[in-house]
Amino acid sequence: MATLVGSKFGGFMTDRIGIPRSLLGGMTLHVVALILLSTLVHSAVLAMPLLIVWGFSAWSSGPELQFNLVELAPEASGIMLSLYGSVLQLSIAAAGGLGGLVVDRYSVHTVSWTAAVSVTIAVILAVISFGQKRERRFMHEQSEEKQ
């Protein structure tokens, strides 16, 4: 249920505040939830609400990513969204494999730290990507003004 609500909320926030802020906010909440799961969970009573926040935040970024892909290539939106679904499934499989390796080598508690680091890297890459996109848009507007 949390994943459904997170996905709906992600779409709602994308419409309200735009792709970059909505995506970065959801991913940041995802990192926080993963860190809290690693550090605070000592009972099922604490784990359940944190797992709800984790599910909510993990799936809240889907609509933003899809909107961004369609915005990048509107003429190929069907292909882009198909690729999104394929990459999502491959990513889930890769994360499961990586999680298994982490559990085998370290412990089950290390999985959420590994996930938090992975999502943090994704946040950094998104910030860089959105910054480059904004810079390209600015340069394009400047060249149009000169003409």
PDB file of C-alpha atoms in Angstrom:
ATOM      1  CA  MET A   1       0.000   0.000   0.000  1.00  0.00           C
ATOM      2  CA  ALA A   2       2.833   2.405   0.837  1.00  0.00           C
ATOM      3  CA  THR A   3       4.331   1.890  -2.616  1.00  0.00           C
ATOM      4  CA  LEU A   4       1.039   2.765  -4.307  1.00  0.00           C
ATOM      5  CA  VAL A   5       0.575   5.874  -2.183  1.00  0.00           C
ATOM      6  CA  GLY A   6       4.228   6.842  -2.746  1.00  0.00           C
ATOM      7  CA  SER A   7       3.853   6.541  -6.500  1.00  0.00           C
ATOM      8  CA  LYS A   8       0.669   8.627  -6.513  1.00  0.00           C
ATOM      9  CA  PHE A   9       2.272  11.210  -4.234  1.00  0.00           C
ATOM     10  CA  GLY A  10       5.374  11.361  -6.470  1.00  0.00           C
ATOM     11  CA  GLY A  11       3.181  12.151  -9.477  1.00  0.00           C
ATOM     12  CA  PHE A  12       1.237  14.744  -7.502  1.00  0.00           C
ATOM     13  CA  MET A  13       4.426  16.451  -6.300  1.00  0.00           C
ATOM     14  CA  THR A  14       5.894  16.405  -9.802  1.00  0.00           C
ATOM     15  CA  ASP A  15       2.873  18.343 -11.019  1.00  0.00           C
ATOM     16  CA  ARG A  16       3.119  20.754  -8.078  1.00  0.00           C
ATOM     17  CA  ILE A  17       6.842  21.488  -7.718  1.00  0.00           C
ATOM     18  CA  GLY A  18       8.467  19.992 -10.810  1.00  0.00           C
ATOM     19  CA  ILE A  19      10.638  17.040 -11.594  1.00  0.00           C
ATOM     20  CA  PRO A  20      13.964  18.034 -10.001  1.00  0.00           C
ATOM     21  CA  ARG A  21      12.700  19.050  -6.560  1.00  0.00           C
ATOM     22  CA  SER A  22      10.186  16.223  -6.349  1.00  0.00           C
ATOM     23  CA  LEU A  23      12.689  13.567  -7.449  1.00  0.00           C
ATOM     24  CA  LEU A  24      15.493  14.816  -5.209  1.00  0.00           C
ATOM     25  CA  GLY A  25      13.135  15.140  -2.242  1.00  0.00           C
ATOM     26  CA  GLY A  26      11.831  11.596  -2.644  1.00  0.00           C
ATOM     27  CA  MET A  27      15.305  10.159  -3.078  1.00  0.00           C
ATOM     28  CA  THR A  28      16.579  12.049  -0.033  1.00  0.00           C
ATOM     29  CA  LEU A  29      13.697  10.666   2.046  1.00  0.00           C
ATOM     30  CA  HIS A  30      14.634   7.226   0.685  1.00  0.00           C
ATOM     31  CA  VAL A  31      18.213   7.630   1.966  1.00  0.00           C
ATOM     32  CA  VAL A  32      16.976   8.806   5.365  1.00  0.00           C
ATOM     33  CA  ALA A  33      14.589   5.846   5.646  1.00  0.00           C
ATOM     34  CA  LEU A  34      17.381   3.392   4.786  1.00  0.00           C
ATOM     35  CA  ILE A  35      19.742   4.923   7.349  1.00  0.00           C
ATOM     36  CA  LEU A  36      17.037   4.882  10.022  1.00  0.00           C
ATOM     37  CA  LEU A  37      16.305   1.240   9.197  1.00  0.00           C
ATOM     38  CA  SER A  38      19.988   0.474   9.753  1.00  0.00           C
ATOM     39  CA  THR A  39      20.361   2.361  12.990  1.00  0.00           C
ATOM     40  CA  LEU A  40      17.044   2.417  14.836  1.00  0.00           C
ATOM     41  CA  VAL A  41      15.365  -0.878  14.129  1.00  0.00           C
ATOM     42  CA  HIS A  42      15.555  -3.145  17.127  1.00  0.00           C
ATOM     43  CA  SER A  43      11.932  -4.282  17.149  1.00  0.00           C
ATOM     44  CA  ALA A  44       9.046  -4.938  14.787  1.00  0.00           C
ATOM     45  CA  VAL A  45       7.198  -1.978  16.305  1.00  0.00           C
ATOM     46  CA  LEU A  46       9.889   0.381  14.982  1.00  0.00           C
ATOM     47  CA  ALA A  47      10.507  -1.561  11.789  1.00  0.00           C
ATOM     48  CA  MET A  48       6.956  -1.400  10.458  1.00  0.00           C
ATOM     49  CA  PRO A  49       6.596   2.393  10.211  1.00  0.00           C
ATOM     50  CA  LEU A  50      10.113   2.695   8.794  1.00  0.00           C
ATOM     51  CA  LEU A  51       9.369   0.041   6.182  1.00  0.00           C
ATOM     52  CA  ILE A  52       6.250   2.004   5.228  1.00  0.00           C
ATOM     53  CA  VAL A  53       8.316   5.188   4.826  1.00  0.00           C
ATOM     54  CA  TRP A  54      10.916   3.216   2.874  1.00  0.00           C
ATOM     55  CA  GLY A  55       8.295   1.751   0.499  1.00  0.00           C
ATOM     56  CA  PHE A  56       6.633   5.140   0.090  1.00  0.00           C
ATOM     57  CA  SER A  57       9.888   6.944  -0.693  1.00  0.00           C
ATOM     58  CA  ALA A  58      11.354   4.202  -2.883  1.00  0.00           C
ATOM     59  CA  TRP A  59       8.375   4.237  -5.242  1.00  0.00           C
ATOM     60  CA  SER A  60       7.723   7.980  -5.135  1.00  0.00           C
ATOM     61  CA  SER A  61      10.462   8.604  -7.709  1.00  0.00           C
ATOM     62  CA  GLY A  62       8.882   6.517 -10.482  1.00  0.00           C
ATOM     63  CA  PRO A  63       6.564   9.211 -11.864  1.00  0.00           C
ATOM     64  CA  GLU A  64       9.324  11.830 -11.862  1.00  0.00           C
ATOM     65  CA  LEU A  65      11.681   9.540 -13.746  1.00  0.00           C
ATOM     66  CA  GLN A  66       8.991   8.727 -16.301  1.00  0.00           C
ATOM     67  CA  PHE A  67       8.020  12.388 -16.756  1.00  0.00           C
ATOM     68  CA  ASN A  68      11.683  13.270 -17.196  1.00  0.00           C
ATOM     69  CA  LEU A  69      12.165  10.595 -19.878  1.00  0.00           C
ATOM     70  CA  VAL A  70       9.122  11.772 -21.802  1.00  0.00           C
ATOM     71  CA  GLU A  71      10.322  15.375 -21.512  1.00  0.00           C
ATOM     72  CA  LEU A  72      13.752  14.387 -22.884  1.00  0.00           C
ATOM     73  CA  ALA A  73      12.325  12.633 -25.955  1.00  0.00           C
ATOM     74  CA  PRO A  74       8.599  13.323 -26.408  1.00  0.00           C
ATOM     75  CA  GLU A  75       8.618  11.901 -29.939  1.00  0.00           C
ATOM     76  CA  ALA A  76       9.847   8.548 -28.580  1.00  0.00           C
ATOM     77  CA  SER A  77       7.857   8.455 -25.345  1.00  0.00           C
ATOM     78  CA  GLY A  78       6.578   4.913 -25.900  1.00  0.00           C
ATOM     79  CA  ILE A  79      10.069   3.558 -26.376  1.00  0.00           C
ATOM     80  CA  MET A  80      11.458   5.567 -23.456  1.00  0.00           C
ATOM     81  CA  LEU A  81       8.752   4.304 -21.084  1.00  0.00           C
ATOM     82  CA  SER A  82       9.285   0.722 -22.265  1.00  0.00           C
ATOM     83  CA  LEU A  83      12.989   1.072 -21.608  1.00  0.00           C
ATOM     84  CA  TYR A  84      12.205   2.537 -18.186  1.00  0.00           C
ATOM     85  CA  GLY A  85      10.202  -0.561 -17.282  1.00  0.00           C
ATOM     86  CA  SER A  86      12.946  -2.872 -18.521  1.00  0.00           C
ATOM     87  CA  VAL A  87      15.682  -1.001 -16.675  1.00  0.00           C
ATOM     88  CA  LEU A  88      13.543  -0.973 -13.525  1.00  0.00           C
ATOM     89  CA  GLN A  89      13.195  -4.766 -13.625  1.00  0.00           C
ATOM     90  CA  LEU A  90      16.908  -5.239 -14.310  1.00  0.00           C
ATOM     91  CA  SER A  91      17.740  -2.878 -11.459  1.00  0.00           C
ATOM     92  CA  ILE A  92      15.548  -4.817  -9.043  1.00  0.00           C
ATOM     93  CA  ALA A  93      17.290  -8.043 -10.079  1.00  0.00           C
ATOM     94  CA  ALA A  94      20.751  -6.478  -9.770  1.00  0.00           C
ATOM     95  CA  ALA A  95      19.891  -5.044  -6.347  1.00  0.00           C
ATOM     96  CA  GLY A  96      18.731  -8.479  -5.202  1.00  0.00           C
ATOM     97  CA  GLY A  97      21.992 -10.008  -6.406  1.00  0.00           C
ATOM     98  CA  LEU A  98      24.086  -7.291  -4.773  1.00  0.00           C
ATOM     99  CA  GLY A  99      22.074  -7.632  -1.563  1.00  0.00           C
ATOM    100  CA  GLY A 100      22.745 -11.369  -1.549  1.00  0.00           C
ATOM    101  CA  LEU A 101      26.475 -10.774  -1.952  1.00  0.00           C
ATOM    102  CA  VAL A 102      26.465  -8.201   0.858  1.00  0.00           C
ATOM    103  CA  VAL A 103      24.599 -10.560   3.203  1.00  0.00           C
ATOM    104  CA  ASP A 104      26.941 -13.423   2.327  1.00  0.00           C
ATOM    105  CA  ARG A 105      30.093 -11.359   2.869  1.00  0.00           C
ATOM    106  CA  TYR A 106      28.991  -9.080   5.741  1.00  0.00           C
ATOM    107  CA  SER A 107      25.540  -9.206   7.361  1.00  0.00           C
ATOM    108  CA  VAL A 108      21.896  -8.509   6.695  1.00  0.00           C
ATOM    109  CA  HIS A 109      22.263  -5.172   8.531  1.00  0.00           C
ATOM    110  CA  THR A 110      24.763  -4.017   5.927  1.00  0.00           C
ATOM    111  CA  VAL A 111      22.186  -4.270   3.125  1.00  0.00           C
ATOM    112  CA  SER A 112      20.384  -1.057   4.044  1.00  0.00           C
ATOM    113  CA  TRP A 113      23.718   0.799   4.365  1.00  0.00           C
ATOM    114  CA  THR A 114      24.688  -0.439   0.905  1.00  0.00           C
ATOM    115  CA  ALA A 115      21.310   0.688  -0.432  1.00  0.00           C
ATOM    116  CA  ALA A 116      21.659   4.087   1.283  1.00  0.00           C
ATOM    117  CA  VAL A 117      25.063   4.608  -0.354  1.00  0.00           C
ATOM    118  CA  SER A 118      23.636   3.561  -3.727  1.00  0.00           C
ATOM    119  CA  VAL A 119      20.697   5.971  -3.491  1.00  0.00           C
ATOM    120  CA  THR A 120      23.044   8.733  -2.294  1.00  0.00           C
ATOM    121  CA  ILE A 121      25.135   8.207  -5.431  1.00  0.00           C
ATOM    122  CA  ALA A 122      21.918   8.432  -7.471  1.00  0.00           C
ATOM    123  CA  VAL A 123      21.041  11.735  -5.737  1.00  0.00           C
ATOM    124  CA  ILE A 124      24.483  13.149  -6.558  1.00  0.00           C
ATOM    125  CA  LEU A 125      24.187  12.051 -10.190  1.00  0.00           C
ATOM    126  CA  ALA A 126      20.689  13.563 -10.413  1.00  0.00           C
ATOM    127  CA  VAL A 127      21.924  16.895  -9.009  1.00  0.00           C
ATOM    128  CA  ILE A 128      24.727  16.931 -11.585  1.00  0.00           C
ATOM    129  CA  SER A 129      22.346  15.972 -14.389  1.00  0.00           C
ATOM    130  CA  PHE A 130      19.758  18.609 -13.491  1.00  0.00           C
ATOM    131  CA  GLY A 131      22.522  21.210 -13.171  1.00  0.00           C
ATOM    132  CA  GLN A 132      23.829  20.376 -16.637  1.00  0.00           C
ATOM    133  CA  LYS A 133      20.302  20.465 -18.045  1.00  0.00           C
ATOM    134  CA  ARG A 134      19.718  23.904 -16.519  1.00  0.00           C
ATOM    135  CA  GLU A 135      23.071  25.126 -17.864  1.00  0.00           C
ATOM    136  CA  ARG A 136      22.268  23.850 -21.386  1.00  0.00           C
ATOM    137  CA  ARG A 137      18.872  25.561 -21.265  1.00  0.00           C
ATOM    138  CA  PHE A 138      20.503  28.816 -20.129  1.00  0.00           C
ATOM    139  CA  MET A 139      23.119  28.647 -22.901  1.00  0.00           C
ATOM    140  CA  HIS A 140      20.406  27.925 -25.476  1.00  0.00           C
ATOM    141  CA  GLU A 141      18.356  30.918 -24.306  1.00  0.00           C
ATOM    142  CA  GLN A 142      21.448  33.139 -24.449  1.00  0.00           C
ATOM    143  CA  SER A 143      22.215  32.072 -28.035  1.00  0.00           C
ATOM    144  CA  GLU A 144      18.605  32.722 -29.086  1.00  0.00           C
ATOM    145  CA  GLU A 145      18.714  36.230 -27.596  1.00  0.00           C
ATOM    146  CA  LYS A 146      21.829  37.051 -29.619  1.00  0.00           C
ATOM    147  CA  GLN A 147      20.102  36.082 -32.862  1.00  0.00           C
TER     148      GLN A 147
END
